[in-house]
PDB file of C-alpha atoms in Angstrom:
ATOM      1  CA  UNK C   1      -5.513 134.372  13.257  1.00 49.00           C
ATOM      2  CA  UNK C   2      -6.356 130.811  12.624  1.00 53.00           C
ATOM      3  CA  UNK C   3      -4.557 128.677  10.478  1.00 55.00           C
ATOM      4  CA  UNK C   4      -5.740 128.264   6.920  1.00 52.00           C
ATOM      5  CA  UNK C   5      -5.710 124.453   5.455  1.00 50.00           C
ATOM      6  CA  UNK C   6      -5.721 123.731   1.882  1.00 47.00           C
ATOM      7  CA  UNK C   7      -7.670 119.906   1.231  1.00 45.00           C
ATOM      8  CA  UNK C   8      -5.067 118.130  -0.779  1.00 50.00           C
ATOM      9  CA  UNK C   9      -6.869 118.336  -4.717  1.00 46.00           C
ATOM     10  CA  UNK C  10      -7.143 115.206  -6.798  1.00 50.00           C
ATOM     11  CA  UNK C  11      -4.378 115.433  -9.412  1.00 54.00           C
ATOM     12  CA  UNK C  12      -5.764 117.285 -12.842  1.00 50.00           C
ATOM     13  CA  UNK C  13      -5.220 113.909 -14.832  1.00 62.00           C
ATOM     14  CA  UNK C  14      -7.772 112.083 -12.482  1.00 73.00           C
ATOM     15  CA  UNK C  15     -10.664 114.920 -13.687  1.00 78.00           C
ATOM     16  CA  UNK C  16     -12.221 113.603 -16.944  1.00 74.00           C
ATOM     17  CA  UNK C  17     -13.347 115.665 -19.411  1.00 76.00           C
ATOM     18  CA  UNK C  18     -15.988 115.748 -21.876  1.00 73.00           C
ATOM     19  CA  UNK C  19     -18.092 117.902 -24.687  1.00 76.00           C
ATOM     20  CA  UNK C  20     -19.393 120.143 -22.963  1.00 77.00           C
ATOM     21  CA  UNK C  21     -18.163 119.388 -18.924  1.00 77.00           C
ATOM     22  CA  UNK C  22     -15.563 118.804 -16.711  1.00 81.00           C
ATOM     23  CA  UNK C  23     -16.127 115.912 -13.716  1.00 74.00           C
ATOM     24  CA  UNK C  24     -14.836 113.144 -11.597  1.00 85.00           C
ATOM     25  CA  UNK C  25     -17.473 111.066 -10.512  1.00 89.00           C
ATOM     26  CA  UNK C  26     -17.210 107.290  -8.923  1.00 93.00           C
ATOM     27  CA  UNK C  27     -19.390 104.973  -7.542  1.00 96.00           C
ATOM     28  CA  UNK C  28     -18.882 102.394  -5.224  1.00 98.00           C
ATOM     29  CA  UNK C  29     -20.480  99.272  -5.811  1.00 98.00           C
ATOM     30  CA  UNK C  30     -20.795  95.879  -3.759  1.00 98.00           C
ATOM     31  CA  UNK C  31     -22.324  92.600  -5.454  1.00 98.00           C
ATOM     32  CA  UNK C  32     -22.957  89.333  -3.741  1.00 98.00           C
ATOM     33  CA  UNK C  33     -22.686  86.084  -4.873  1.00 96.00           C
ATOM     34  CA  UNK C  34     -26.323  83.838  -5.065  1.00 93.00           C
ATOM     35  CA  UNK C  35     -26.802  82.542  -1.413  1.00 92.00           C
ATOM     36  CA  UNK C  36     -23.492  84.105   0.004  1.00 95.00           C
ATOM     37  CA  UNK C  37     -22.051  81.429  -1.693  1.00 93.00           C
ATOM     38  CA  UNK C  38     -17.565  81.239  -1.040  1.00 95.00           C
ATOM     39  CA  UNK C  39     -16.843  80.729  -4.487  1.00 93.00           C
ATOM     40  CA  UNK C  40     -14.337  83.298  -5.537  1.00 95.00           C
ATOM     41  CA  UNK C  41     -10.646  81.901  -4.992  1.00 96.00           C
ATOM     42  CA  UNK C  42      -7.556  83.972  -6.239  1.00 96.00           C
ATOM     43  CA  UNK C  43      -7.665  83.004  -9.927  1.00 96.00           C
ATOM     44  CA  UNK C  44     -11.470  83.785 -10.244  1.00 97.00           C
ATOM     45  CA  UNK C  45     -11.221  87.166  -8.864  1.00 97.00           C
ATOM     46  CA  UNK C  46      -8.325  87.740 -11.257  1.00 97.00           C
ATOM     47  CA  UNK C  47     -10.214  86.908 -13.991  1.00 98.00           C
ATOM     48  CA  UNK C  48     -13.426  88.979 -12.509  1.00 98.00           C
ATOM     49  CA  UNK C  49     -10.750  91.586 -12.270  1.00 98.00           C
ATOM     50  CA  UNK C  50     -10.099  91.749 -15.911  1.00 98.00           C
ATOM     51  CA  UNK C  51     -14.075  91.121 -16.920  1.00 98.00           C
ATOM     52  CA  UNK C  52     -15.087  94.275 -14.807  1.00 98.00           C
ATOM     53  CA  UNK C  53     -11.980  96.327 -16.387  1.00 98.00           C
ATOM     54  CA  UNK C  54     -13.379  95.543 -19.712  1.00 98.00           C
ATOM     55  CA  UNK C  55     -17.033  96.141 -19.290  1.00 98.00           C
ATOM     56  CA  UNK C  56     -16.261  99.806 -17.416  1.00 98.00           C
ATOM     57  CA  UNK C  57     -14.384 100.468 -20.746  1.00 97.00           C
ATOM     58  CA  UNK C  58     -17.011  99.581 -23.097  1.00 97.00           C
ATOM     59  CA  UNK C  59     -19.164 102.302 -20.823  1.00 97.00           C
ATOM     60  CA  UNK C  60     -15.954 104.903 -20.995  1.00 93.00           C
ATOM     61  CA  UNK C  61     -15.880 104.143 -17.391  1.00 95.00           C
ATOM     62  CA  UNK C  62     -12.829 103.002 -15.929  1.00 95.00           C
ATOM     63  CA  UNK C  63     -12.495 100.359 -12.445  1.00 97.00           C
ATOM     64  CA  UNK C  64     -10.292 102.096 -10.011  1.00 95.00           C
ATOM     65  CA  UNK C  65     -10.209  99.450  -7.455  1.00 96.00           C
ATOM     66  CA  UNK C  66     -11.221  96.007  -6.834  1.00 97.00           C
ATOM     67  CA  UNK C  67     -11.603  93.859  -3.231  1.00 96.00           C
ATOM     68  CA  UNK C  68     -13.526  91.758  -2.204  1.00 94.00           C
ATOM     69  CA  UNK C  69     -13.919  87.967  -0.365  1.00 96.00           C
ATOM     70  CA  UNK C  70     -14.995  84.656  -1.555  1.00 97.00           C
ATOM     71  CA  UNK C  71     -18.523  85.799  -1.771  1.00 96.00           C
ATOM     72  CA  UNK C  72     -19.124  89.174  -2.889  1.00 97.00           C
ATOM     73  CA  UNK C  73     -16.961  92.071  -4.818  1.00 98.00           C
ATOM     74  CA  UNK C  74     -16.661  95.908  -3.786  1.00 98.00           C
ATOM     75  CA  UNK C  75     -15.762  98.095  -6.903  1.00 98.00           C
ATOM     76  CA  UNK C  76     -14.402 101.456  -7.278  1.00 97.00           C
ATOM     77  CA  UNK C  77     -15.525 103.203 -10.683  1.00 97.00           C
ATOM     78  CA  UNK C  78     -14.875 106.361 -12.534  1.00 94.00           C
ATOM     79  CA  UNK C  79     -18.028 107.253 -14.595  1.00 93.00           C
ATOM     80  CA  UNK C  80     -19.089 109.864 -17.103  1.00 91.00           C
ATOM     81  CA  UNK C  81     -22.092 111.556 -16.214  1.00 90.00           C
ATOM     82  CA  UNK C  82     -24.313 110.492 -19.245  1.00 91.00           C
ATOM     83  CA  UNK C  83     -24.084 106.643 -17.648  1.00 94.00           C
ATOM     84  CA  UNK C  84     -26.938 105.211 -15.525  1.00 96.00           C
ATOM     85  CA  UNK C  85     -25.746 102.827 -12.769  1.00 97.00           C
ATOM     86  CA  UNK C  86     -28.383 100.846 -13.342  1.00 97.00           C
ATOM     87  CA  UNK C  87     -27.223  99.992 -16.912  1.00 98.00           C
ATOM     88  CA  UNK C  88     -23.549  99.465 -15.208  1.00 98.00           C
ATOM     89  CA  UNK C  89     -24.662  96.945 -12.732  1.00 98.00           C
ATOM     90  CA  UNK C  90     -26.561  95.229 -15.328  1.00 98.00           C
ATOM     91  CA  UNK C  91     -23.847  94.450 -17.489  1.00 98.00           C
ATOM     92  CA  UNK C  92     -21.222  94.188 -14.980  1.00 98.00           C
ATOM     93  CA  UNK C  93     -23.149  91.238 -13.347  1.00 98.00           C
ATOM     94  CA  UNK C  94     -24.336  89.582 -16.240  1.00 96.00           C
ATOM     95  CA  UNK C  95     -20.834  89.625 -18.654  1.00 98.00           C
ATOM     96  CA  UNK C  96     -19.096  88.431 -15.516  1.00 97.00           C
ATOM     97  CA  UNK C  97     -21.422  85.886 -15.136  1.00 95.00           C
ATOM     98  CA  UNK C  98     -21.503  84.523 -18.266  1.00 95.00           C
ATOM     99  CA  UNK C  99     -17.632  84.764 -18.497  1.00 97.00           C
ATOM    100  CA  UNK C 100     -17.161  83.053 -15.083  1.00 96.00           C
ATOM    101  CA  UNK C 101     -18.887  80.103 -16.354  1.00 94.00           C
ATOM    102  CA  UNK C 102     -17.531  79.909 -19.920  1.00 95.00           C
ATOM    103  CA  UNK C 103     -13.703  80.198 -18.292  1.00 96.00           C
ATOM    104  CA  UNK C 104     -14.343  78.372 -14.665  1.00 94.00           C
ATOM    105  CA  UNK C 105     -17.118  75.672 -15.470  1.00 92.00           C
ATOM    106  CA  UNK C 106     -15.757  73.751 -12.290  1.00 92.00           C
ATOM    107  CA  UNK C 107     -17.015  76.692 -10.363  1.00 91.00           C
ATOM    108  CA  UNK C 108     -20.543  76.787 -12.613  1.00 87.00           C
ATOM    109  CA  UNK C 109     -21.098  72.865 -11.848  1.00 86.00           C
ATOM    110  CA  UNK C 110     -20.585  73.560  -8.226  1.00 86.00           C
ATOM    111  CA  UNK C 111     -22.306  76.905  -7.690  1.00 84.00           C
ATOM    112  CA  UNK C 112     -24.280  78.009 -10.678  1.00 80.00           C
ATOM    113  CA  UNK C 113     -28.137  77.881  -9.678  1.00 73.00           C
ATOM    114  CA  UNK C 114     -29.884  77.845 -12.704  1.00 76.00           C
ATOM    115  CA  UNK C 115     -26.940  79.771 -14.393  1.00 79.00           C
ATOM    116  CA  UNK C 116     -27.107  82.215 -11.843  1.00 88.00           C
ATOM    117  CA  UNK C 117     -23.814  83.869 -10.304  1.00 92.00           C
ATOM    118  CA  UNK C 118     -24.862  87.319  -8.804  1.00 96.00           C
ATOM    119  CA  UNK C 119     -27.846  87.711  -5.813  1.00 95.00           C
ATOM    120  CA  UNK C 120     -30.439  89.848  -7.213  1.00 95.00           C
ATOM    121  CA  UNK C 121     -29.614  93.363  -5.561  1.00 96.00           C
ATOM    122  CA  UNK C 122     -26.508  95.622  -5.471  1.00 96.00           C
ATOM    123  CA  UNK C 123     -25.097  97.979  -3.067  1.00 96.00           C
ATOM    124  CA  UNK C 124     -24.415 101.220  -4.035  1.00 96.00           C
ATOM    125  CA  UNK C 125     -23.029 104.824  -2.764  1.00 94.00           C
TER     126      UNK C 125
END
């Protein structure tokens, strides 16, 4: 008889639940900065850090993990089931933005293009 293997399960306290359903749902998401621009140095992807943590939570959404380089991001996020990404991305990208510049405006001088942090598109999966 062959072996039986048991897939290690996520720990109950990572499995969100809600009204009327149980889930554990994330997303990950890359953004790129306008023109693959190397802007990000440690103490602007701190602060990113915190903007992105405090967006997810005004969605109920929480960031698991955050990496990246000096010119894009890759998040990890835990998302109810009610949220569209699309509304996510949106305000991810444009409160960091806007926060960037207000806290960094050496970096908005040098990279802004017409206030504009984020390249168009996402990647998502």
């Amino acid at each position: 008889m062959g072996q039986i293997i048991l897939w290690p399960m996520k720990k109950e306290t990572d499995i969100r639940r809600g009204r009327h359903c149980v889930f554990l749902k994330h997303v990950h998401l890359v953004f790129v900065t306008k023109y693959r621009r190397q802007i990000f140095d440690h103490d602007a992807t701190e602060k990113l850090r915190t903007y992105f943590s405090n967006v997810c939570a005004d969605f109920e959404a929480e960031r698991v993990e955050m990496d990246g380089g000096p010119d894009h991001v890759h998040l990890l996020i835990n998302y109810p089931p009610k949220l569209a990404i699309s509304s996510l991305v949106n305000s991810l990208k444009g409160v960091s933005s806007r926060l960037l510049r207000r806290d960094r405006p050496d970096i908005a001088v040098r990279y802004y293009d017409k206030g504009v942090l984020w390249s168009p598109g996402y990647f998502v999966s």
